mmCIF file of N, CA, C and O in Angstrom:
data_model
loop_
_atom_site.group_PDB
_atom_site.id
_atom_site.type_symbol
_atom_site.label_atom_id
_atom_site.label_comp_id
_atom_site.label_asym_id
_atom_site.label_seq_id
_atom_site.Cartn_x
_atom_site.Cartn_y
_atom_site.Cartn_z
ATOM 1 N N UNK P 1 -15.517 -30.419 25.017
ATOM 2 C CA UNK P 1 -16.795 -29.787 25.258
ATOM 3 C C UNK P 1 -16.868 -29.326 26.705
ATOM 4 O O UNK P 1 -15.987 -29.580 27.504
ATOM 5 N N UNK P 2 -17.959 -28.705 27.036
ATOM 6 C CA UNK P 2 -18.130 -28.144 28.373
ATOM 7 C C UNK P 2 -18.191 -29.243 29.412
ATOM 8 O O UNK P 2 -18.866 -30.257 29.236
ATOM 9 N N UNK P 3 -17.487 -29.041 30.506
ATOM 10 C CA UNK P 3 -17.536 -29.986 31.609
ATOM 11 C C UNK P 3 -16.970 -31.349 31.280
ATOM 12 O O UNK P 3 -17.302 -32.327 31.934
ATOM 13 N N UNK P 4 -16.131 -31.442 30.231
ATOM 14 C CA UNK P 4 -15.537 -32.717 29.870
ATOM 15 C C UNK P 4 -16.513 -33.657 29.190
ATOM 16 O O UNK P 4 -16.237 -34.840 29.025
ATOM 17 N N UNK P 5 -17.677 -33.166 28.823
ATOM 18 C CA UNK P 5 -18.678 -34.004 28.159
ATOM 19 C C UNK P 5 -18.556 -33.814 26.647
ATOM 20 O O UNK P 5 -18.251 -32.735 26.173
ATOM 21 N N UNK P 6 -18.815 -34.850 25.883
ATOM 22 C CA UNK P 6 -18.694 -34.734 24.426
ATOM 23 C C UNK P 6 -19.796 -33.853 23.832
ATOM 24 O O UNK P 6 -20.823 -33.605 24.457
ATOM 25 N N UNK P 7 -19.519 -33.347 22.633
ATOM 26 C CA UNK P 7 -20.498 -32.517 21.923
ATOM 27 C C UNK P 7 -21.536 -33.390 21.232
ATOM 28 O O UNK P 7 -21.646 -33.431 20.017
ATOM 29 N N UNK P 8 -22.306 -34.099 21.986
ATOM 30 C CA UNK P 8 -23.357 -34.923 21.414
ATOM 31 C C UNK P 8 -24.637 -34.686 22.201
ATOM 32 O O UNK P 8 -24.612 -34.270 23.355
ATOM 33 N N UNK P 9 -25.735 -34.971 21.575
ATOM 34 C CA UNK P 9 -27.027 -34.822 22.222
ATOM 35 C C UNK P 9 -27.347 -36.100 22.980
ATOM 36 O O UNK P 9 -26.931 -37.198 22.600
ATOM 37 N N UNK P 10 -28.113 -35.947 24.049
ATOM 38 C CA UNK P 10 -28.532 -37.148 24.775
ATOM 39 C C UNK P 10 -29.700 -37.829 24.067
ATOM 40 O O UNK P 10 -30.097 -38.918 24.423
ATOM 41 N N UNK P 11 -30.221 -37.166 23.016
ATOM 42 C CA UNK P 11 -31.322 -37.754 22.245
ATOM 43 C C UNK P 11 -30.766 -38.372 20.964
ATOM 44 O O UNK P 11 -30.067 -37.696 20.214
ATOM 45 N N UNK P 12 -31.074 -39.630 20.695
ATOM 46 C CA UNK P 12 -30.556 -40.260 19.484
ATOM 47 C C UNK P 12 -31.018 -39.519 18.229
ATOM 48 O O UNK P 12 -32.156 -39.072 18.143
ATOM 49 N N UNK P 13 -30.096 -39.375 17.281
ATOM 50 C CA UNK P 13 -30.433 -38.709 16.027
ATOM 51 C C UNK P 13 -30.278 -37.201 16.074
ATOM 52 O O UNK P 13 -30.471 -36.528 15.072
ATOM 53 N N UNK P 14 -29.981 -36.648 17.211
ATOM 54 C CA UNK P 14 -29.832 -35.199 17.320
ATOM 55 C C UNK P 14 -28.365 -34.795 17.524
ATOM 56 O O UNK P 14 -28.085 -33.735 18.030
ATOM 57 N N UNK P 15 -27.453 -35.648 17.163
ATOM 58 C CA UNK P 15 -26.039 -35.320 17.315
ATOM 59 C C UNK P 15 -25.700 -34.123 16.418
ATOM 60 O O UNK P 15 -26.238 -33.978 15.316
ATOM 61 N N UNK P 16 -24.814 -33.299 16.879
ATOM 62 C CA UNK P 16 -24.419 -32.140 16.089
ATOM 63 C C UNK P 16 -22.908 -31.992 16.142
ATOM 64 O O UNK P 16 -22.240 -32.523 17.012
ATOM 65 N N UNK P 17 -22.395 -31.257 15.213
ATOM 66 C CA UNK P 17 -20.957 -31.045 15.102
ATOM 67 C C UNK P 17 -20.707 -29.547 15.147
ATOM 68 O O UNK P 17 -21.362 -28.778 14.442
ATOM 69 N N UNK P 18 -19.748 -29.129 15.951
ATOM 70 C CA UNK P 18 -19.443 -27.701 16.080
ATOM 71 C C UNK P 18 -18.540 -27.201 14.954
ATOM 72 O O UNK P 18 -18.244 -26.028 14.863
ATOM 73 N N UNK P 19 -18.076 -28.073 14.101
ATOM 74 C CA UNK P 19 -17.162 -27.686 13.024
ATOM 75 C C UNK P 19 -17.892 -27.010 11.877
ATOM 76 O O UNK P 19 -19.117 -26.943 11.819
ATOM 77 N N UNK P 20 -17.110 -26.477 10.949
ATOM 78 C CA UNK P 20 -17.675 -25.826 9.765
ATOM 79 C C UNK P 20 -18.139 -26.881 8.767
ATOM 80 O O UNK P 20 -17.488 -27.909 8.607
ATOM 81 N N UNK P 21 -19.254 -26.629 8.118
ATOM 82 C CA UNK P 21 -19.733 -27.610 7.140
ATOM 83 C C UNK P 21 -18.850 -27.613 5.892
ATOM 84 O O UNK P 21 -18.353 -26.587 5.472
ATOM 85 N N UNK P 22 -18.663 -28.778 5.339
ATOM 86 C CA UNK P 22 -17.905 -28.911 4.101
ATOM 87 C C UNK P 22 -18.923 -29.072 2.991
ATOM 88 O O UNK P 22 -19.669 -30.048 2.957
ATOM 89 N N UNK P 23 -18.941 -28.099 2.092
ATOM 90 C CA UNK P 23 -19.963 -28.095 1.045
ATOM 91 C C UNK P 23 -19.519 -28.795 -0.230
ATOM 92 O O UNK P 23 -20.293 -28.964 -1.138
ATOM 93 N N UNK P 24 -18.276 -29.169 -0.305
ATOM 94 C CA UNK P 24 -17.769 -29.827 -1.502
ATOM 95 C C UNK P 24 -16.672 -28.997 -2.129
ATOM 96 O O UNK P 24 -16.442 -27.841 -1.774
ATOM 97 N N UNK P 25 -15.995 -29.589 -3.058
ATOM 98 C CA UNK P 25 -14.871 -28.920 -3.715
ATOM 99 C C UNK P 25 -15.374 -27.892 -4.722
ATOM 100 O O UNK P 25 -16.383 -28.110 -5.394
ATOM 101 N N UNK P 26 -14.683 -26.745 -4.821
ATOM 102 C CA UNK P 26 -15.093 -25.772 -5.834
ATOM 103 C C UNK P 26 -14.857 -26.317 -7.237
ATOM 104 O O UNK P 26 -13.960 -27.125 -7.462
ATOM 105 N N UNK P 27 -15.671 -25.875 -8.152
ATOM 106 C CA UNK P 27 -15.574 -26.331 -9.527
ATOM 107 C C UNK P 27 -14.286 -25.810 -10.166
ATOM 108 O O UNK P 27 -13.587 -26.530 -10.857
ATOM 109 N N UNK P 28 -13.969 -24.541 -9.918
ATOM 110 C CA UNK P 28 -12.806 -23.909 -10.529
ATOM 111 C C UNK P 28 -11.776 -23.591 -9.433
ATOM 112 O O UNK P 28 -11.887 -22.594 -8.730
ATOM 113 N N UNK P 29 -10.775 -24.454 -9.277
ATOM 114 C CA UNK P 29 -9.775 -24.283 -8.221
ATOM 115 C C UNK P 29 -8.969 -23.014 -8.417
ATOM 116 O O UNK P 29 -8.613 -22.337 -7.450
ATOM 117 N N UNK P 30 -8.649 -22.666 -9.664
ATOM 118 C CA UNK P 30 -7.846 -21.459 -9.911
ATOM 119 C C UNK P 30 -8.587 -20.216 -9.431
ATOM 120 O O UNK P 30 -7.998 -19.331 -8.817
ATOM 121 N N UNK P 31 -9.870 -20.151 -9.697
ATOM 122 C CA UNK P 31 -10.662 -19.004 -9.255
ATOM 123 C C UNK P 31 -10.786 -18.994 -7.732
ATOM 124 O O UNK P 31 -10.749 -17.947 -7.101
ATOM 125 N N UNK P 32 -10.922 -20.167 -7.146
ATOM 126 C CA UNK P 32 -11.021 -20.246 -5.683
ATOM 127 C C UNK P 32 -9.743 -19.739 -5.024
ATOM 128 O O UNK P 32 -9.790 -19.007 -4.034
ATOM 129 N N UNK P 33 -8.598 -20.105 -5.569
ATOM 130 C CA UNK P 33 -7.324 -19.640 -5.022
ATOM 131 C C UNK P 33 -7.169 -18.140 -5.255
ATOM 132 O O UNK P 33 -6.705 -17.402 -4.390
ATOM 133 N N UNK P 34 -7.581 -17.670 -6.426
ATOM 134 C CA UNK P 34 -7.493 -16.241 -6.738
ATOM 135 C C UNK P 34 -8.364 -15.425 -5.778
ATOM 136 O O UNK P 34 -8.000 -14.314 -5.395
ATOM 137 N N UNK P 35 -9.491 -15.979 -5.362
ATOM 138 C CA UNK P 35 -10.372 -15.289 -4.420
ATOM 139 C C UNK P 35 -9.712 -15.109 -3.059
ATOM 140 O O UNK P 35 -10.121 -14.239 -2.287
ATOM 141 N N UNK P 36 -8.711 -15.914 -2.735
ATOM 142 C CA UNK P 36 -8.021 -15.803 -1.460
ATOM 143 C C UNK P 36 -6.919 -14.748 -1.482
ATOM 144 O O UNK P 36 -6.415 -14.361 -0.437
ATOM 145 N N UNK P 37 -6.533 -14.286 -2.660
ATOM 146 C CA UNK P 37 -5.474 -13.277 -2.769
ATOM 147 C C UNK P 37 -5.970 -11.937 -2.240
ATOM 148 O O UNK P 37 -7.167 -11.638 -2.298
ATOM 149 N N UNK P 38 -5.053 -11.117 -1.730
ATOM 150 C CA UNK P 38 -5.478 -9.799 -1.265
ATOM 151 C C UNK P 38 -5.950 -8.931 -2.434
ATOM 152 O O UNK P 38 -5.501 -9.105 -3.566
ATOM 153 N N UNK P 39 -6.851 -8.030 -2.144
ATOM 154 C CA UNK P 39 -7.361 -7.122 -3.162
ATOM 155 C C UNK P 39 -6.255 -6.128 -3.511
ATOM 156 O O UNK P 39 -5.665 -5.517 -2.612
ATOM 157 N N UNK P 40 -5.923 -5.971 -4.792
ATOM 158 C CA UNK P 40 -4.851 -5.039 -5.143
ATOM 159 C C UNK P 40 -5.244 -3.591 -4.820
ATOM 160 O O UNK P 40 -6.405 -3.209 -4.903
ATOM 161 N N UNK P 41 -4.244 -2.814 -4.436
ATOM 162 C CA UNK P 41 -4.490 -1.412 -4.103
ATOM 163 C C UNK P 41 -4.754 -0.611 -5.377
ATOM 164 O O UNK P 41 -4.159 -0.881 -6.420
ATOM 165 N N UNK P 42 -5.612 0.367 -5.274
ATOM 166 C CA UNK P 42 -5.843 1.272 -6.389
ATOM 167 C C UNK P 42 -4.663 2.231 -6.487
ATOM 168 O O UNK P 42 -3.838 2.320 -5.571
ATOM 169 N N UNK P 43 -4.584 2.975 -7.589
ATOM 170 C CA UNK P 43 -3.514 3.952 -7.736
ATOM 171 C C UNK P 43 -3.569 4.992 -6.623
ATOM 172 O O UNK P 43 -2.543 5.394 -6.085
ATOM 173 N N UNK P 44 -4.769 5.410 -6.257
ATOM 174 C CA UNK P 44 -4.915 6.404 -5.194
ATOM 175 C C UNK P 44 -4.435 5.858 -3.850
ATOM 176 O O UNK P 44 -3.764 6.567 -3.095
ATOM 177 N N UNK P 45 -4.763 4.609 -3.554
ATOM 178 C CA UNK P 45 -4.326 4.004 -2.296
ATOM 179 C C UNK P 45 -2.809 3.862 -2.250
ATOM 180 O O UNK P 45 -2.178 4.133 -1.225
ATOM 181 N N UNK P 46 -2.214 3.449 -3.378
ATOM 182 C CA UNK P 46 -0.764 3.325 -3.434
ATOM 183 C C UNK P 46 -0.105 4.693 -3.254
ATOM 184 O O UNK P 46 0.884 4.821 -2.526
ATOM 185 N N UNK P 47 -0.645 5.698 -3.929
ATOM 186 C CA UNK P 47 -0.094 7.053 -3.834
ATOM 187 C C UNK P 47 -0.185 7.563 -2.396
ATOM 188 O O UNK P 47 0.764 8.154 -1.875
ATOM 189 N N UNK P 48 -1.302 7.317 -1.755
ATOM 190 C CA UNK P 48 -1.494 7.740 -0.365
ATOM 191 C C UNK P 48 -0.478 7.056 0.561
ATOM 192 O O UNK P 48 0.105 7.695 1.437
ATOM 193 N N UNK P 49 -0.233 5.766 0.335
ATOM 194 C CA UNK P 49 0.736 5.030 1.142
ATOM 195 C C UNK P 49 2.148 5.570 0.930
ATOM 196 O O UNK P 49 2.917 5.755 1.885
ATOM 197 N N UNK P 50 2.503 5.847 -0.326
ATOM 198 C CA UNK P 50 3.839 6.365 -0.636
ATOM 199 C C UNK P 50 4.044 7.730 0.007
ATOM 200 O O UNK P 50 5.091 7.997 0.607
ATOM 201 N N UNK P 51 3.048 8.606 -0.114
ATOM 202 C CA UNK P 51 3.174 9.941 0.482
ATOM 203 C C UNK P 51 3.266 9.862 1.998
ATOM 204 O O UNK P 51 4.000 10.632 2.627
ATOM 205 N N UNK P 52 2.564 8.917 2.594
ATOM 206 C CA UNK P 52 2.655 8.715 4.036
ATOM 207 C C UNK P 52 4.058 8.248 4.427
ATOM 208 O O UNK P 52 4.620 8.701 5.441
ATOM 209 N N UNK P 53 4.635 7.352 3.613
ATOM 210 C CA UNK P 53 6.007 6.890 3.871
ATOM 211 C C UNK P 53 6.997 8.045 3.781
ATOM 212 O O UNK P 53 7.896 8.172 4.621
ATOM 213 N N UNK P 54 6.834 8.890 2.765
ATOM 214 C CA UNK P 54 7.734 10.031 2.592
ATOM 215 C C UNK P 54 7.618 10.974 3.787
ATOM 216 O O UNK P 54 8.630 11.435 4.329
ATOM 217 N N UNK P 55 6.393 11.232 4.202
ATOM 218 C CA UNK P 55 6.178 12.126 5.337
ATOM 219 C C UNK P 55 6.837 11.584 6.606
ATOM 220 O O UNK P 55 7.532 12.312 7.321
ATOM 221 N N UNK P 56 6.627 10.286 6.873
ATOM 222 C CA UNK P 56 7.205 9.711 8.087
ATOM 223 C C UNK P 56 8.731 9.682 8.019
ATOM 224 O O UNK P 56 9.405 9.916 9.031
ATOM 225 N N UNK P 57 9.296 9.434 6.835
ATOM 226 C CA UNK P 57 10.756 9.444 6.707
ATOM 227 C C UNK P 57 11.323 10.844 6.913
ATOM 228 O O UNK P 57 12.387 11.011 7.514
ATOM 229 N N UNK P 58 10.610 11.870 6.430
ATOM 230 C CA UNK P 58 11.071 13.247 6.643
ATOM 231 C C UNK P 58 11.039 13.595 8.130
ATOM 232 O O UNK P 58 11.938 14.265 8.632
ATOM 233 N N UNK P 59 10.003 13.136 8.830
ATOM 234 C CA UNK P 59 9.915 13.389 10.271
ATOM 235 C C UNK P 59 11.039 12.682 11.025
ATOM 236 O O UNK P 59 11.648 13.261 11.926
ATOM 237 N N UNK P 60 11.335 11.433 10.642
ATOM 238 C CA UNK P 60 12.418 10.701 11.296
ATOM 239 C C UNK P 60 13.776 11.301 10.949
ATOM 240 O O UNK P 60 14.687 11.305 11.770
ATOM 241 N N UNK P 61 13.902 11.815 9.720
ATOM 242 C CA UNK P 61 15.160 12.408 9.286
ATOM 243 C C UNK P 61 15.474 13.671 10.086
ATOM 244 O O UNK P 61 16.641 13.954 10.380
ATOM 245 N N UNK P 62 14.444 14.409 10.480
ATOM 246 C CA UNK P 62 14.655 15.640 11.238
ATOM 247 C C UNK P 62 15.268 15.348 12.605
ATOM 248 O O UNK P 62 16.071 16.140 13.106
ATOM 249 N N UNK P 63 14.915 14.214 13.196
ATOM 250 C CA UNK P 63 15.426 13.858 14.523
ATOM 251 C C UNK P 63 16.643 12.935 14.474
ATOM 252 O O UNK P 63 17.203 12.617 15.518
ATOM 253 N N UNK P 64 17.043 12.511 13.289
ATOM 254 C CA UNK P 64 18.122 11.535 13.164
ATOM 255 C C UNK P 64 19.491 12.199 13.279
ATOM 256 O O UNK P 64 19.658 13.374 12.937
ATOM 257 N N UNK P 65 20.483 11.429 13.741
ATOM 258 C CA UNK P 65 21.853 11.940 13.738
ATOM 259 C C UNK P 65 22.337 12.170 12.307
ATOM 260 O O UNK P 65 21.785 11.607 11.357
ATOM 261 N N UNK P 66 23.362 12.964 12.155
ATOM 262 C CA UNK P 66 23.853 13.360 10.829
ATOM 263 C C UNK P 66 24.246 12.149 9.969
ATOM 264 O O UNK P 66 23.993 12.146 8.766
ATOM 265 N N UNK P 67 24.829 11.116 10.567
ATOM 266 C CA UNK P 67 25.269 9.963 9.785
ATOM 267 C C UNK P 67 24.102 9.112 9.280
ATOM 268 O O UNK P 67 24.270 8.322 8.354
ATOM 269 N N UNK P 68 22.913 9.257 9.851
ATOM 270 C CA UNK P 68 21.750 8.493 9.396
ATOM 271 C C UNK P 68 20.880 9.268 8.400
ATOM 272 O O UNK P 68 20.016 8.685 7.757
ATOM 273 N N UNK P 69 21.093 10.559 8.276
ATOM 274 C CA UNK P 69 20.250 11.365 7.380
ATOM 275 C C UNK P 69 20.387 10.936 5.925
ATOM 276 O O UNK P 69 19.429 11.017 5.165
ATOM 277 N N UNK P 70 21.564 10.471 5.537
ATOM 278 C CA UNK P 70 21.765 9.992 4.167
ATOM 279 C C UNK P 70 20.897 8.785 3.863
ATOM 280 O O UNK P 70 20.386 8.638 2.744
ATOM 281 N N UNK P 71 20.711 7.928 4.842
ATOM 282 C CA UNK P 71 19.870 6.739 4.662
ATOM 283 C C UNK P 71 18.419 7.147 4.436
ATOM 284 O O UNK P 71 17.744 6.616 3.546
ATOM 285 N N UNK P 72 17.961 8.108 5.240
ATOM 286 C CA UNK P 72 16.582 8.577 5.061
ATOM 287 C C UNK P 72 16.418 9.299 3.724
ATOM 288 O O UNK P 72 15.393 9.149 3.053
ATOM 289 N N UNK P 73 17.429 10.069 3.323
ATOM 290 C CA UNK P 73 17.367 10.765 2.030
ATOM 291 C C UNK P 73 17.287 9.758 0.883
ATOM 292 O O UNK P 73 16.532 9.957 -0.083
ATOM 293 N N UNK P 74 18.042 8.664 0.991
ATOM 294 C CA UNK P 74 17.990 7.616 -0.039
ATOM 295 C C UNK P 74 16.612 6.953 -0.059
ATOM 296 O O UNK P 74 16.070 6.648 -1.131
ATOM 297 N N UNK P 75 16.036 6.734 1.117
ATOM 298 C CA UNK P 75 14.696 6.150 1.178
ATOM 299 C C UNK P 75 13.649 7.059 0.570
ATOM 300 O O UNK P 75 12.757 6.605 -0.157
ATOM 301 N N UNK P 76 13.774 8.357 0.843
ATOM 302 C CA UNK P 76 12.833 9.316 0.269
ATOM 303 C C UNK P 76 12.980 9.358 -1.249
ATOM 304 O O UNK P 76 11.987 9.376 -1.985
ATOM 305 N N UNK P 77 14.241 9.343 -1.730
ATOM 306 C CA UNK P 77 14.472 9.349 -3.178
ATOM 307 C C UNK P 77 13.866 8.108 -3.830
ATOM 308 O O UNK P 77 13.273 8.191 -4.917
ATOM 309 N N UNK P 78 13.981 6.952 -3.164
ATOM 310 C CA UNK P 78 13.401 5.717 -3.709
ATOM 311 C C UNK P 78 11.877 5.809 -3.763
ATOM 312 O O UNK P 78 11.253 5.375 -4.737
ATOM 313 N N UNK P 79 11.269 6.382 -2.724
ATOM 314 C CA UNK P 79 9.805 6.530 -2.707
ATOM 315 C C UNK P 79 9.344 7.499 -3.800
ATOM 316 O O UNK P 79 8.325 7.271 -4.456
ATOM 317 N N UNK P 80 10.098 8.574 -4.007
ATOM 318 C CA UNK P 80 9.746 9.539 -5.062
ATOM 319 C C UNK P 80 9.850 8.873 -6.428
ATOM 320 O O UNK P 80 8.980 9.060 -7.295
ATOM 321 N N UNK P 81 10.891 8.055 -6.620
ATOM 322 C CA UNK P 81 11.054 7.338 -7.892
ATOM 323 C C UNK P 81 9.889 6.370 -8.103
ATOM 324 O O UNK P 81 9.345 6.254 -9.205
ATOM 325 N N UNK P 82 9.481 5.688 -7.032
ATOM 326 C CA UNK P 82 8.353 4.764 -7.134
ATOM 327 C C UNK P 82 7.062 5.526 -7.430
ATOM 328 O O UNK P 82 6.217 5.054 -8.192
ATOM 329 N N UNK P 83 6.923 6.716 -6.850
ATOM 330 C CA UNK P 83 5.744 7.546 -7.111
ATOM 331 C C UNK P 83 5.698 7.967 -8.577
ATOM 332 O O UNK P 83 4.632 7.945 -9.205
ATOM 333 N N UNK P 84 6.838 8.324 -9.133
ATOM 334 C CA UNK P 84 6.895 8.685 -10.561
ATOM 335 C C UNK P 84 6.519 7.485 -11.427
ATOM 336 O O UNK P 84 5.768 7.625 -12.401
ATOM 337 N N UNK P 85 7.039 6.309 -11.069
ATOM 338 C CA UNK P 85 6.709 5.090 -11.816
ATOM 339 C C UNK P 85 5.217 4.794 -11.722
ATOM 340 O O UNK P 85 4.579 4.415 -12.706
ATOM 341 N N UNK P 86 4.638 4.988 -10.539
ATOM 342 C CA UNK P 86 3.207 4.768 -10.348
ATOM 343 C C UNK P 86 2.389 5.721 -11.218
ATOM 344 O O UNK P 86 1.408 5.314 -11.843
ATOM 345 N N UNK P 87 2.799 6.981 -11.283
ATOM 346 C CA UNK P 87 2.100 7.956 -12.119
ATOM 347 C C UNK P 87 2.167 7.563 -13.593
ATOM 348 O O UNK P 87 1.185 7.696 -14.329
ATOM 349 N N UNK P 88 3.338 7.068 -14.030
ATOM 350 C CA UNK P 88 3.469 6.619 -15.420
ATOM 351 C C UNK P 88 2.555 5.427 -15.696
ATOM 352 O O UNK P 88 1.907 5.365 -16.747
ATOM 353 N N UNK P 89 2.513 4.477 -14.760
ATOM 354 C CA UNK P 89 1.636 3.304 -14.935
ATOM 355 C C UNK P 89 0.178 3.726 -15.017
ATOM 356 O O UNK P 89 -0.591 3.189 -15.814
ATOM 357 N N UNK P 90 -0.201 4.706 -14.195
ATOM 358 C CA UNK P 90 -1.585 5.163 -14.222
ATOM 359 C C UNK P 90 -1.901 5.851 -15.542
ATOM 360 O O UNK P 90 -2.967 5.646 -16.116
ATOM 361 N N UNK P 91 -0.959 6.640 -16.045
ATOM 362 C CA UNK P 91 -1.171 7.306 -17.331
ATOM 363 C C UNK P 91 -1.295 6.296 -18.465
ATOM 364 O O UNK P 91 -2.115 6.461 -19.368
ATOM 365 N N UNK P 92 -0.497 5.224 -18.410
ATOM 366 C CA UNK P 92 -0.551 4.201 -19.446
ATOM 367 C C UNK P 92 -1.840 3.384 -19.375
ATOM 368 O O UNK P 92 -2.356 2.953 -20.404
ATOM 369 N N UNK P 93 -2.345 3.174 -18.178
ATOM 370 C CA UNK P 93 -3.527 2.332 -18.020
ATOM 371 C C UNK P 93 -4.826 3.063 -18.300
ATOM 372 O O UNK P 93 -5.829 2.442 -18.611
ATOM 373 N N UNK P 94 -4.826 4.378 -18.187
ATOM 374 C CA UNK P 94 -6.065 5.113 -18.430
ATOM 375 C C UNK P 94 -6.143 5.512 -19.897
ATOM 376 O O UNK P 94 -5.202 6.073 -20.447
ATOM 377 N N UNK P 95 -7.249 5.202 -20.543
ATOM 378 C CA UNK P 95 -7.390 5.554 -21.956
ATOM 379 C C UNK P 95 -7.516 7.071 -22.142
ATOM 380 O O UNK P 95 -8.133 7.759 -21.346
ATOM 381 N N UNK P 96 -6.885 7.589 -23.192
ATOM 382 C CA UNK P 96 -6.928 9.022 -23.475
ATOM 383 C C UNK P 96 -8.091 9.270 -24.426
ATOM 384 O O UNK P 96 -8.200 8.671 -25.476
ATOM 385 N N UNK P 97 -8.969 10.178 -24.029
ATOM 386 C CA UNK P 97 -10.097 10.543 -24.886
ATOM 387 C C UNK P 97 -9.696 11.717 -25.766
ATOM 388 O O UNK P 97 -8.695 12.390 -25.524
ATOM 389 N N UNK P 98 -10.491 12.009 -26.758
ATOM 390 C CA UNK P 98 -10.178 13.111 -27.686
ATOM 391 C C UNK P 98 -10.159 14.460 -26.972
ATOM 392 O O UNK P 98 -9.368 15.326 -27.289
ATOM 393 N N UNK P 99 -11.031 14.653 -25.977
ATOM 394 C CA UNK P 99 -11.091 15.926 -25.281
ATOM 395 C C UNK P 99 -9.860 16.114 -24.387
ATOM 396 O O UNK P 99 -9.434 17.234 -24.130
ATOM 397 N N UNK P 100 -9.264 15.004 -23.884
ATOM 398 C CA UNK P 100 -8.074 15.105 -23.031
ATOM 399 C C UNK P 100 -6.819 15.291 -23.845
ATOM 400 O O UNK P 100 -5.814 15.779 -23.338
ATOM 401 N N UNK P 101 -6.816 14.888 -25.100
ATOM 402 C CA UNK P 101 -5.620 14.945 -25.928
ATOM 403 C C UNK P 101 -5.266 16.360 -26.343
ATOM 404 O O UNK P 101 -4.188 16.602 -26.871
ATOM 405 N N UNK P 102 -6.145 17.310 -26.169
ATOM 406 C CA UNK P 102 -5.908 18.689 -26.620
ATOM 407 C C UNK P 102 -4.914 19.386 -25.766
ATOM 408 O O UNK P 102 -4.641 19.308 -24.690
#
């Protein structure tokens, strides 16, 4: 505490704790752990990230020596393949309506 003094009140019964309160254990541990997981990216967010990766690899490939350009080309090909897979997953996950089937 400040000045080497403990975190207590000089008045009896007014002691306080600077720590976080413990409210008790959650009822559903699986849900509590799931709440700590990162939020999954949407298809649009994933697509945006992939396109950004492709763009940055193309920029680095332009300045790279000839022996490294193959590595960047392979990385771009992998990102394009992942983008195609992402598009297929999105098509499979979205329900097709009668008006779209035409």
